[in-house]
Amino acid sequence: MEKILSTAFIISLLESSVRMSTPILLAALGEIYTQRSGILNLGLEGIMLMGAFGGFAGAYFTGNLWIGVLVSIIVGILFSLIMAFLSVTVRANQVIAGTAMTILGGGLATFLFRMAFGIQKLPPSVEAFKSIEIPVLSKIPILGPVLFNQNALVYLALISVVVCAVVLEKTTFGLKIRAVGEHPKAADSKGINVYSIRYICVMIGGAFGGLSGAFLSIGFMNTYLDQMTAGRGFIAVAVVIFSRWNPYRALGGAFVFGFANALQLRLQTIGFPVPHQFLLALPYLLTILVLISISKKAEFPSAFTVAYNRGER
Amino acid sequence: MHKLGNILKEMMKGILSPFISVLLAFFVSGILLLLVGTNPLEAYSSLLNGAFGSSHRIGETIIKAIPFIILGLGISVAFKAQIWNIGADGQFTLGAIFAMIVALYLPFSNIIKMPLSFIAAFVGGACWGGIAAFLKTKFNANEVITTLMLNYIAFYLLEWLVKGPMMDPNGHGFPQTALIHENLRLPIILKGTRLHLGILLAVILIIGGYYFWKTVLGFKIEVVGQSPYVAEYSGIKVNKTIGITMCISAGLAGLAGWTEVFGLHYRLLENISGGYGNLAIVVALLAGLNPFGIIISAFFFAALVVGGNSMQRMVGVPFSLVDVIQGLVIIFIISRVIYTRWREQNHGKNTVNSIYYKLIRKFSKDEYADSTCSTR
């Protein structure tokens, strides 16, 4: 018990919570755009896996982590185009389309990884992003080591929260997205192109999903592993609903999951007297609890999962 | 004679479009293989050989088809009601666990244990799915996410059981339970293979599934799927129907777990569901949720999985190509509407619909007919 209550333990726990919440936060930020425009992208998991592979391959072959990040974003955007096509142009059922994306993304990433690197004794790896200590700020007690001694992608995610909030709340583009998600017919009659806004939003979601995957492969680990997202894409979707489509609340939601994950790891290492499988299941249980607590109150965008058809009256 | 022609035409339509989707998926995967420098024909022929090359392999393919058929049937029940049960993996696992508890620990004779474990498997699956249904109806919690999260929880629950309380005491520490008694195992029906009686159960369930849609309950489920509002107005209790649908769907997944344990492994192992849940979704969708179609598409994917494993061994093409093909199959299935829509809009002259409307326009002068034409 003393081990749990020491300051050093708490600081390291919080620090790793922030790190572990980052992939969920990034994916959730992108999904906020997608869902606000009225589309439920359940293929996030597949997009993240593609991004994780793309980020790793980019960094491995060029030796530059930032090129890896760029590749992951491009891969995320290109792959999400399939989802955009299925949900906007084909007007397909979005749950089924998302399932297809998840199966395809996981399969394709693993396939390409195996073809590019073969099966090796030691998995190929890169030098992952290192923590950057921000001068002055990192000296603040508790908050300093927790928030200001992280790697570049964590900072990028935190900045993105503010950027997304401003874009969604304060710009005409954000207004257009909301109009399209709430009342596509009215938006259309005001001259907003419903199809292109939705395409763009799904692609923004794809860019963030790809980046989130890259965080896993070259920010958090230093290699690509099959199914390394482990359901985080779906957890991110739950966080978006929990956050009621607000980036700041998404930050809080993602942190809760990062905390559950970090706690689970710490408790395992100090030999907490509960089977570790129960601790591993904790984040998934938490997702369900979060959904229960929020779903009844959540006001989904009115046109959520409803495909828009211009010709229809 | 004319009627027979129509039926044949309908059947052709039912078979042709999934067939084209599959063909396209293979074509695109073939391009992918070419891009990474593998001869697709070589890969596909080793896949085919792996699935059907010998009587043993054919047996293996049929064995794999058994859980796919039952799981696909279960998924189709939920999907018809537009309930997106993505959690077949977890329900399968819970079914297997419940059945195993009956088989290993309850003090009954084997004659009682057999049917009791069967019921327990159904109940185990139904409970796991029932949680998601309860959360959906009571709290409006999205069933896609809850069923998926329950998959992960079931996965860890099973891992804990086979490494902890249910571990075989004489198993030298292997993460598995003890074997079930020989009299409890499903008999093998074809010498030289591992093909077990479960195939009969799968076929019976499919026939049952066909007649199920003709019952009042089946009809109610379909109405709820087509429009919950219409269902509400016509006096169908929507929430109750959702609960029942989910329990049937999940219970069937539990039964698939039963056949896998009692027919094939005879014990519980880690990760026994092996990602069958995702495959079952593709099976059900390819079959257009039709019970008899499920048999065909389950065999197809069973061949793909068995052949895919040998393709990996023989030609070195990763098994994940099978996942790629699955994903592509769904994408092409749902995209084919766009093709029909495009044909109606641009090449409308040839379609039955537009001929019909042309006739209306020709023989009636009223404006209504014209307006129907223009909206088409």
XYZ file of C-alpha atoms in Angstrom:
689
model
C 0.000 0.000 0.000
C 2.892 2.339 0.798
C 4.209 1.730 -2.708
C 0.934 2.961 -4.180
C 0.793 6.140 -2.147
C 4.322 7.435 -2.680
C 4.685 10.654 -4.683
C 7.114 9.092 -7.111
C 4.596 6.370 -7.880
C 1.776 8.834 -8.428
C 3.883 11.049 -10.674
C 5.053 8.170 -12.820
C 1.496 6.845 -12.947
C 0.116 10.176 -14.130
C 2.938 10.632 -16.597
C 2.282 7.287 -18.203
C -1.479 7.978 -18.117
C -0.916 11.045 -20.281
C 1.204 9.020 -22.679
C -1.293 6.187 -22.872
C -4.231 8.516 -23.398
C -2.589 10.170 -26.402
C -3.504 7.617 -29.123
C -7.098 7.560 -27.910
C -7.188 11.357 -27.780
C -5.804 11.752 -31.318
C -8.238 9.225 -32.774
C -11.125 10.799 -30.863
C -10.309 14.315 -32.102
C -10.526 13.154 -35.706
C -13.682 11.191 -35.035
C -15.300 14.341 -33.612
C -15.088 15.952 -37.052
C -16.423 12.817 -38.706
C -19.343 12.396 -36.327
C -20.239 16.075 -36.277
C -20.683 15.917 -40.030
C -23.114 13.049 -39.442
C -20.978 10.012 -40.129
C -20.091 7.266 -37.695
C -16.692 5.924 -38.705
C -16.357 2.598 -36.930
C -13.413 1.780 -39.178
C -11.127 3.859 -36.970
C -9.413 0.731 -35.690
C -8.439 -0.274 -39.229
C -7.296 3.247 -40.084
C -5.145 3.344 -36.946
C -3.510 0.028 -37.819
C -2.756 1.267 -41.332
C -1.329 4.450 -39.823
C 0.761 2.460 -37.353
C 2.231 0.448 -40.212
C 2.671 3.477 -42.485
C 4.366 5.471 -39.732
C 6.716 2.662 -38.893
C 7.593 1.845 -42.518
C 8.129 5.528 -43.329
C 10.415 6.027 -40.347
C 12.253 2.757 -40.917
C 13.073 3.309 -44.582
C 13.928 7.003 -44.409
C 15.449 7.019 -40.941
C 13.408 10.107 -40.148
C 10.588 9.915 -37.601
C 8.811 12.975 -38.931
C 8.630 11.489 -42.411
C 7.096 8.479 -40.704
C 4.495 10.743 -39.122
C 3.779 12.341 -42.486
C 3.403 8.932 -44.152
C 1.016 7.784 -41.432
C -1.158 10.838 -41.959
C -1.212 10.350 -45.736
C -1.978 6.642 -45.352
C -4.768 7.514 -42.899
C -6.291 10.006 -45.320
C -6.081 7.704 -48.336
C -7.465 4.724 -46.452
C -10.315 6.750 -44.964
C -11.295 7.728 -48.515
C -12.751 4.228 -48.833
C -14.955 4.908 -45.805
C -15.940 8.283 -47.228
C -16.827 6.689 -50.538
C -18.893 3.950 -48.861
C -20.740 6.194 -46.439
C -21.263 9.296 -48.576
C -21.351 8.159 -52.203
C -22.622 4.604 -51.872
C -24.799 5.588 -48.883
C -24.023 2.204 -47.373
C -24.834 1.171 -43.839
C -22.070 2.774 -41.822
C -21.764 0.007 -39.256
C -21.133 -2.572 -41.960
C -18.790 -0.246 -43.846
C -16.868 0.396 -40.630
C -16.596 -3.322 -39.934
C -15.211 -3.855 -43.430
C -12.680 -1.079 -42.846
C -11.562 -2.648 -39.571
C -11.105 -6.102 -41.106
C -9.430 -4.724 -44.217
C -7.146 -2.308 -42.359
C -5.925 -4.918 -39.891
C -5.370 -7.469 -42.654
C -3.692 -5.091 -45.057
C -1.328 -3.605 -42.466
C -0.214 -7.039 -41.306
C 0.076 -8.289 -44.891
C 2.218 -5.364 -46.004
C 4.356 -5.568 -42.880
C 5.055 -9.276 -43.452
C 5.803 -8.704 -47.131
C 8.116 -5.767 -46.397
C 9.990 -7.222 -43.429
C 9.433 -10.985 -43.634
C 9.500 -13.043 -40.460
C 12.579 -12.224 -38.418
C 13.862 -13.433 -35.080
C 14.181 -9.893 -33.823
C 11.379 -7.641 -35.037
C 12.629 -4.619 -37.000
C 12.675 -1.465 -34.937
C 13.379 2.256 -35.101
C 14.611 4.826 -32.582
C 11.268 6.053 -31.280
C 10.370 9.620 -30.333
C 12.200 10.676 -27.181
C 10.856 12.759 -24.332
C 11.536 16.443 -24.637
C 11.910 18.299 -21.380
C 10.451 21.755 -21.757
C 12.600 24.239 -19.841
C 11.089 26.069 -16.860
C 7.658 24.436 -17.185
C 9.012 20.968 -16.453
C 10.267 22.254 -13.095
C 6.730 22.814 -11.784
C 6.123 20.230 -9.067
C 3.975 17.232 -10.153
C 2.510 18.994 -13.214
C 5.990 19.554 -14.680
C 7.143 15.955 -15.010
C 3.619 14.788 -15.859
C 2.827 17.216 -18.662
C 6.090 18.806 -19.808
C 8.409 15.852 -20.071
C 6.683 13.988 -22.872
C 7.504 13.254 -26.504
C 6.695 15.557 -29.401
C 3.561 13.685 -30.465
C 2.009 14.130 -27.010
C 2.513 17.883 -27.273
C 1.124 17.792 -30.796
C -2.002 16.041 -29.498
C -2.473 18.566 -26.700
C -2.116 21.480 -29.124
C -4.535 19.773 -31.516
C -7.207 19.816 -28.809
C -7.189 23.610 -28.759
C -6.912 23.875 -32.540
C -9.852 21.503 -33.048
C -11.977 23.347 -30.507
C -11.322 26.648 -32.270
C -11.926 25.215 -35.741
C -15.160 23.540 -34.709
C -16.590 26.367 -32.627
C -15.235 29.579 -34.088
C -14.782 29.148 -37.841
C -17.241 29.055 -40.730
C -15.851 25.659 -41.635
C -16.871 24.381 -38.190
C -20.286 25.914 -38.631
C -20.675 24.215 -42.014
C -19.733 20.859 -40.470
C -22.376 21.261 -37.803
C -24.978 22.340 -40.331
C -24.262 19.281 -42.434
C -24.509 17.009 -39.403
C -27.668 18.564 -38.030
C -29.661 19.358 -41.145
C -28.049 18.429 -44.445
C -31.086 19.526 -46.464
C -30.978 23.049 -45.052
C -27.201 23.174 -45.440
C -27.577 22.158 -49.056
C -30.155 24.849 -49.710
C -27.674 27.397 -48.287
C -25.183 26.322 -50.910
C -23.020 24.130 -48.672
C -21.841 21.056 -50.508
C -22.931 18.289 -48.127
C -20.976 15.594 -49.947
C -17.661 17.437 -50.003
C -17.910 18.568 -46.354
C -18.551 14.970 -45.344
C -15.695 13.707 -47.490
C -13.363 16.269 -45.915
C -14.494 15.413 -42.382
C -13.996 11.675 -42.871
C -10.544 12.435 -44.294
C -9.648 14.673 -41.323
C -10.746 11.771 -39.136
C -8.481 9.534 -41.209
C -5.530 11.893 -40.823
C -5.894 11.900 -37.032
C -6.485 8.138 -37.008
C -3.296 7.599 -38.991
C -1.367 9.875 -36.656
C -2.783 8.030 -33.665
C -1.528 4.777 -35.168
C 1.907 6.308 -35.722
C 1.980 7.300 -32.068
C 1.564 3.633 -31.156
C 4.271 2.314 -33.505
C 6.931 5.035 -33.316
C 5.948 7.159 -30.313
C 4.930 4.648 -27.690
C 6.714 1.549 -29.003
C 9.468 1.301 -31.588
C 7.992 -1.338 -33.853
C 4.761 -2.464 -35.490
C 2.826 -5.336 -33.920
C -0.233 -7.114 -35.310
C -3.427 -5.681 -33.837
C -1.395 -3.303 -31.687
C -4.355 -0.934 -31.390
C -6.155 -3.526 -29.225
C -9.587 -1.960 -29.545
C -8.405 1.620 -28.946
C -10.220 2.746 -32.093
C -13.532 1.619 -30.640
C -12.667 3.086 -27.247
C -12.051 6.385 -29.068
C -15.536 6.189 -30.583
C -16.930 5.707 -27.071
C -14.878 8.683 -25.858
C -16.358 10.844 -28.615
C -19.883 10.022 -27.480
C -18.817 10.568 -23.872
C -17.334 13.951 -24.796
C -20.544 14.995 -26.551
C -18.441 16.044 -29.557
C -16.361 18.553 -27.606
C -12.536 18.367 -27.935
C -11.882 19.517 -24.351
C -14.144 16.889 -22.872
C -12.528 14.342 -25.206
C -9.242 15.224 -23.521
C -10.785 14.316 -20.167
C -12.351 11.128 -21.524
C -9.131 9.958 -23.139
C -7.247 10.656 -19.906
C -9.582 8.393 -17.950
C -8.682 5.521 -20.308
C -5.016 6.348 -20.252
C -5.223 6.284 -16.470
C -6.991 2.912 -16.399
C -4.350 1.515 -18.720
C -1.416 2.937 -16.796
C -2.868 1.860 -13.449
C -3.369 -1.656 -14.759
C 0.284 -1.860 -15.834
C 1.592 -0.437 -12.551
C -0.544 -2.710 -10.403
C 0.739 -5.690 -12.357
C 4.361 -4.774 -11.750
C 3.972 -4.243 -8.012
C 2.185 -7.570 -7.691
C -1.307 -6.373 -6.796
C -3.235 -9.398 -5.489
C -5.803 -9.512 -8.329
C -5.354 -11.727 -11.429
C -3.734 -9.542 -14.048
C -6.311 -10.565 -16.647
C -8.914 -8.659 -14.618
C -6.728 -5.592 -14.684
C -6.217 -5.982 -18.423
C -9.980 -6.110 -18.915
C -10.421 -2.923 -16.883
C -10.256 -0.372 -19.748
C -12.848 -2.315 -21.747
C -15.153 -2.561 -18.753
C -14.676 1.141 -18.192
C -15.722 1.860 -21.792
C -19.003 0.067 -21.203
C -19.586 1.950 -17.933
C -18.864 5.255 -19.651
C -21.320 4.431 -22.429
C -24.007 3.534 -19.895
C -23.528 6.736 -17.973
C -23.688 9.014 -20.972
C -25.665 7.469 -23.815
C -29.108 8.351 -22.545
C -28.226 12.020 -22.305
C -26.085 12.299 -25.409
C -27.697 14.326 -28.167
C -26.355 12.897 -31.368
C -26.188 15.114 -34.465
C -29.657 14.883 -35.999
C -28.433 13.447 -39.283
C -26.125 10.974 -37.508
C -25.552 7.867 -39.677
C -28.175 9.094 -42.142
C -26.771 9.234 -45.652
C -27.703 12.322 -47.619
C -29.296 11.978 -50.997
C -29.734 15.160 -52.934
C -32.444 13.842 -55.214
C -34.623 12.636 -52.349
C -37.419 14.807 -51.024
C -43.032 -22.663 -67.240
C -42.883 -18.921 -67.136
C -42.954 -18.977 -63.348
C -40.093 -21.470 -63.214
C -38.078 -19.157 -65.425
C -38.684 -16.335 -62.991
C -37.573 -18.423 -60.045
C -34.416 -19.425 -61.880
C -33.770 -15.817 -62.756
C -34.198 -14.775 -59.119
C -31.869 -17.527 -57.996
C -29.280 -16.521 -60.548
C -29.516 -12.955 -59.304
C -29.111 -14.165 -55.727
C -25.991 -16.125 -56.563
C -24.490 -13.944 -59.244
C -23.965 -10.714 -57.355
C -22.174 -12.243 -54.328
C -20.157 -14.260 -56.811
C -19.064 -11.111 -58.608
C -18.165 -9.461 -55.285
C -15.945 -12.414 -54.413
C -14.364 -12.407 -57.847
C -13.573 -8.705 -57.600
C -12.069 -9.210 -54.139
C -9.767 -11.900 -55.526
C -8.901 -9.697 -58.454
C -7.905 -6.724 -56.282
C -5.974 -8.973 -53.887
C -4.252 -10.428 -56.947
C -3.096 -6.966 -57.958
C -1.837 -6.483 -54.403
C 0.107 -9.736 -54.651
C 1.602 -8.658 -57.974
C 2.661 -5.353 -56.448
C 4.615 -7.105 -53.707
C 6.193 -9.430 -56.253
C 4.239 -12.654 -55.790
C 2.536 -14.576 -58.547
C -1.171 -14.473 -57.616
C -1.974 -17.607 -59.620
C 0.618 -19.537 -57.676
C -0.722 -18.194 -54.379
C -4.339 -18.959 -55.290
C -3.587 -22.435 -56.567
C -1.783 -23.279 -53.329
C -4.797 -21.888 -51.488
C -7.134 -24.108 -53.487
C -4.886 -27.108 -53.030
C -4.658 -26.424 -49.299
C -8.423 -26.437 -48.946
C -9.360 -29.335 -51.260
C -6.113 -31.154 -52.075
C -6.880 -34.369 -50.203
C -9.785 -36.003 -48.394
C -8.200 -34.988 -45.102
C -8.040 -31.359 -46.212
C -11.620 -31.421 -47.454
C -12.544 -32.790 -44.034
C -10.694 -29.914 -42.361
C -12.547 -27.435 -44.550
C -15.911 -28.907 -43.605
C -14.923 -28.877 -39.914
C -14.121 -25.179 -40.128
C -17.409 -24.530 -41.882
C -19.393 -25.838 -38.886
C -18.759 -22.922 -36.500
C -18.968 -20.462 -39.400
C -22.424 -21.736 -40.351
C -23.769 -21.504 -36.803
C -22.122 -18.156 -36.076
C -23.229 -16.763 -39.429
C -26.797 -17.838 -38.714
C -26.628 -16.124 -35.325
C -25.261 -12.911 -36.816
C -27.924 -12.949 -39.528
C -30.702 -13.036 -36.923
C -29.381 -9.895 -35.244
C -28.553 -8.095 -38.491
C -32.073 -8.697 -39.871
C -33.341 -6.694 -36.918
C -30.644 -4.084 -37.622
C -28.989 -4.931 -34.323
C -25.269 -4.848 -34.968
C -23.978 -7.722 -32.917
C -20.211 -7.600 -33.447
C -19.578 -9.695 -30.346
C -19.915 -13.241 -31.646
C -16.365 -13.989 -30.491
C -17.169 -13.270 -26.867
C -20.512 -15.084 -27.002
C -18.803 -18.095 -28.563
C -16.264 -18.051 -25.723
C -18.865 -17.795 -22.980
C -20.865 -20.626 -24.549
C -17.781 -22.813 -24.528
C -16.985 -21.893 -20.917
C -20.521 -22.609 -19.641
C -20.662 -25.938 -21.489
C -17.273 -26.902 -20.140
C -18.250 -26.135 -16.559
C -21.174 -28.526 -16.951
C -18.991 -31.187 -18.556
C -16.163 -31.018 -16.025
C -17.664 -30.137 -12.695
C -21.339 -31.109 -12.423
C -22.050 -34.427 -10.722
C -24.415 -35.886 -13.334
C -24.113 -38.895 -15.596
C -22.933 -38.289 -19.158
C -26.415 -38.869 -20.594
C -27.691 -35.870 -18.664
C -24.528 -33.824 -19.112
C -24.706 -33.929 -22.906
C -28.003 -32.073 -23.341
C -27.332 -29.966 -20.260
C -24.020 -28.706 -21.640
C -25.767 -27.924 -24.917
C -28.330 -25.805 -23.088
C -25.609 -24.239 -20.957
C -23.706 -23.192 -24.095
C -26.791 -21.476 -25.458
C -27.461 -19.792 -22.116
C -23.834 -18.710 -21.754
C -23.815 -17.036 -25.148
C -27.267 -15.544 -24.607
C -26.215 -14.039 -21.258
C -23.215 -12.345 -22.816
C -25.327 -10.971 -25.655
C -28.141 -10.226 -23.230
C -25.885 -7.794 -21.368
C -25.435 -5.779 -24.561
C -29.167 -5.946 -25.315
C -30.023 -4.798 -21.799
C -27.600 -1.881 -22.043
C -29.009 -0.934 -25.442
C -32.648 -0.953 -24.416
C -32.134 0.449 -20.917
C -29.364 2.998 -21.461
C -29.282 3.409 -25.245
C -25.655 2.224 -25.224
C -24.448 1.494 -28.756
C -24.398 -2.293 -29.136
C -21.496 -2.241 -31.594
C -19.189 -0.880 -28.931
C -20.591 -2.848 -25.986
C -20.500 -6.208 -27.792
C -16.967 -5.467 -28.918
C -15.766 -4.522 -25.466
C -17.425 -7.685 -24.128
C -15.270 -9.623 -26.618
C -12.122 -8.361 -24.956
C -13.518 -9.031 -21.489
C -14.478 -12.597 -22.494
C -11.003 -13.085 -23.924
C -9.353 -12.191 -20.616
C -11.930 -14.137 -18.613
C -11.091 -17.273 -20.593
C -7.381 -16.660 -20.242
C -7.774 -16.340 -16.479
C -9.874 -19.513 -16.256
C -7.517 -21.730 -18.260
C -4.484 -20.421 -16.388
C -6.201 -20.357 -13.011
C -9.256 -22.058 -11.570
C -10.019 -24.320 -14.558
C -6.457 -25.321 -15.435
C -5.880 -29.028 -15.928
C -4.238 -30.247 -12.677
C -2.397 -32.951 -14.653
C -1.552 -30.691 -17.582
C 2.037 -29.822 -16.612
C 1.099 -26.171 -16.383
C -0.195 -25.801 -19.937
C -2.869 -23.102 -20.185
C -5.758 -25.464 -20.894
C -8.488 -27.368 -19.086
C -8.728 -31.138 -18.681
C -10.204 -33.159 -21.546
C -13.900 -33.962 -21.432
C -14.989 -37.569 -20.969
C -14.871 -39.666 -24.150
C -18.574 -40.382 -24.050
C -19.306 -36.680 -24.192
C -17.387 -36.085 -27.410
C -19.238 -35.714 -30.690
C -18.625 -38.838 -32.774
C -16.486 -38.623 -35.905
C -18.596 -39.412 -38.937
C -15.938 -39.859 -41.605
C -12.981 -42.180 -41.048
C -9.567 -40.671 -41.702
C -10.750 -37.120 -41.018
C -11.744 -35.212 -37.917
C -15.201 -34.458 -39.328
C -17.689 -34.725 -36.465
C -21.429 -34.882 -35.992
C -21.555 -31.109 -35.458
C -22.144 -30.711 -39.193
C -25.551 -32.345 -38.752
C -26.392 -29.890 -35.986
C -25.312 -27.000 -38.219
C -27.571 -28.178 -41.043
C -30.509 -28.708 -38.657
C -30.038 -25.206 -37.265
C -29.993 -23.759 -40.790
C -33.262 -25.510 -41.667
C -34.656 -24.290 -38.354
C -33.474 -20.819 -39.280
C -35.343 -21.012 -42.577
C -38.606 -21.873 -40.842
C -37.931 -19.413 -38.022
C -38.430 -16.494 -40.413
C -41.911 -17.781 -41.187
C -42.972 -17.690 -37.527
C -44.639 -14.766 -35.790
C -41.469 -14.012 -33.834
C -39.373 -14.077 -36.991
C -41.777 -11.683 -38.634
C -41.698 -9.358 -35.636
C -37.906 -9.289 -35.733
C -37.949 -8.381 -39.405
C -40.443 -5.588 -38.842
C -38.349 -4.154 -36.007
C -35.380 -4.218 -38.361
C -37.201 -2.472 -41.152
C -38.714 0.240 -39.007
C -38.886 0.407 -35.220
C -41.610 3.063 -35.537
C -43.863 0.900 -37.658
C -43.228 -1.939 -35.236
C -44.175 0.253 -32.262
C -47.374 1.394 -33.962
C -48.413 -2.123 -34.851
C -48.131 -3.119 -31.221
C -44.831 -4.957 -31.295
C -42.859 -4.445 -28.099
C -39.643 -3.222 -29.668
C -37.369 -3.454 -26.638
C -38.561 -6.951 -25.801
C -38.015 -8.017 -29.399
C -34.513 -6.545 -29.395
C -33.734 -8.505 -26.223
C -35.061 -11.769 -27.642
C -33.279 -11.246 -30.963
C -29.983 -10.593 -29.270
C -30.367 -13.638 -27.010
C -31.110 -15.910 -29.987
C -28.225 -14.462 -31.963
C -25.790 -14.725 -29.063
C -27.131 -18.102 -27.982
C -26.369 -19.497 -31.433
C -22.833 -18.154 -31.131
C -22.641 -20.014 -27.818
C -23.726 -23.222 -29.575
C -20.918 -22.738 -32.076
C -18.610 -22.725 -29.079
C -20.197 -25.977 -27.934
C -19.556 -27.757 -31.252
C -15.976 -26.519 -31.339
C -15.218 -27.819 -27.839
C -17.229 -31.048 -27.920
C -16.412 -31.952 -31.517
C -12.862 -30.769 -32.050
C -10.730 -29.651 -29.117
C -12.414 -31.566 -26.261
C -11.058 -28.919 -23.884
C -10.835 -25.178 -23.393
C -7.787 -23.381 -24.716
C -6.703 -19.773 -24.749
C -8.280 -17.690 -27.510
C -10.527 -20.554 -28.607
C -12.765 -18.276 -30.690
C -9.792 -17.273 -32.867
C -11.447 -14.240 -34.440
C -14.315 -16.275 -35.914
C -16.699 -13.484 -34.978
C -15.434 -11.126 -37.658
C -15.520 -13.881 -40.230
C -19.085 -14.728 -39.300
C -20.112 -11.167 -40.146
C -18.657 -11.552 -43.618
C -20.276 -14.980 -43.977
C -23.706 -13.595 -43.103
C -23.367 -10.539 -45.329
C -22.124 -12.493 -48.322
C -25.130 -14.767 -47.929
C -27.441 -11.775 -47.872
C -28.578 -13.044 -44.422
C -30.270 -15.977 -46.173
C -30.017 -19.260 -44.158
C -29.186 -21.485 -47.126
C -26.825 -18.915 -48.548
C -24.981 -19.056 -45.231
C -24.066 -22.710 -45.838
C -22.438 -21.818 -49.148
C -20.642 -18.743 -47.912
C -19.484 -20.528 -44.733
C -17.919 -23.268 -46.862
C -16.329 -20.673 -49.042
C -14.705 -18.877 -46.106
C -13.779 -22.148 -44.415
C -11.905 -23.084 -47.595
C -10.296 -19.661 -47.597
C -9.104 -20.040 -43.995
C -7.852 -23.631 -44.360
C -6.285 -22.864 -47.732
C -4.898 -19.570 -46.455
C -2.972 -21.391 -43.743
C -1.349 -23.718 -46.235
C -0.711 -20.807 -48.616
C 1.308 -19.182 -45.844
C 3.326 -22.358 -45.341
C 3.857 -23.235 -49.001
C 4.238 -19.947 -50.870
C 5.040 -17.645 -47.956
C 2.068 -15.364 -48.595
C 0.916 -14.107 -45.176
C -2.390 -15.448 -43.906
C -3.588 -11.880 -43.443
C -4.317 -11.848 -47.177
C -7.446 -13.776 -46.169
C -8.479 -10.811 -43.982
C -7.856 -8.478 -46.904
C -10.100 -10.613 -49.118
C -12.800 -10.591 -46.412
C -12.732 -6.829 -46.081
C -12.844 -6.398 -49.848
C -15.764 -8.818 -50.161
C -17.865 -6.671 -47.810
C -16.829 -3.486 -49.583
C -17.837 -4.878 -52.975
C -21.089 -6.277 -51.631
C -22.193 -2.926 -50.256
C -20.887 -1.025 -53.257
C -22.885 -2.947 -55.804
C -25.934 -0.758 -55.097
C -24.057 2.119 -56.640
C -23.708 0.108 -59.811
C -27.428 -0.560 -60.053
C -28.168 3.056 -59.196
C -25.770 4.232 -61.870
C -27.353 1.908 -64.392
C -30.790 3.184 -63.579
C -29.683 6.761 -63.999
C -27.445 6.593 -67.040
C -28.267 3.479 -68.940
C -31.850 3.318 -67.850
C -33.026 2.223 -71.267
C -32.213 -1.378 -70.560
C -33.521 -1.897 -67.060
C -36.874 -3.464 -66.356
C -37.915 -0.503 -64.231
C -37.397 2.093 -66.898
C -39.174 -0.016 -69.530
C -42.063 -0.189 -67.114
C -42.110 3.567 -66.697
C -41.770 4.128 -70.408
C -44.855 2.023 -70.936
C -46.747 4.050 -68.353
C -45.717 7.225 -70.092
C -46.784 5.907 -73.434
C -50.199 4.639 -72.415
C -51.293 7.237 -69.933
C -51.371 10.933 -70.381
C -51.726 11.836 -66.758
C -49.086 13.913 -65.045
C -48.668 11.576 -62.144
C -46.988 8.984 -64.318
C -44.668 11.620 -65.676
C -43.667 12.784 -62.253
C -42.906 9.235 -61.186
C -40.662 8.934 -64.192
C -38.726 12.039 -63.416
C -37.964 11.150 -59.835
C -36.574 7.805 -60.918
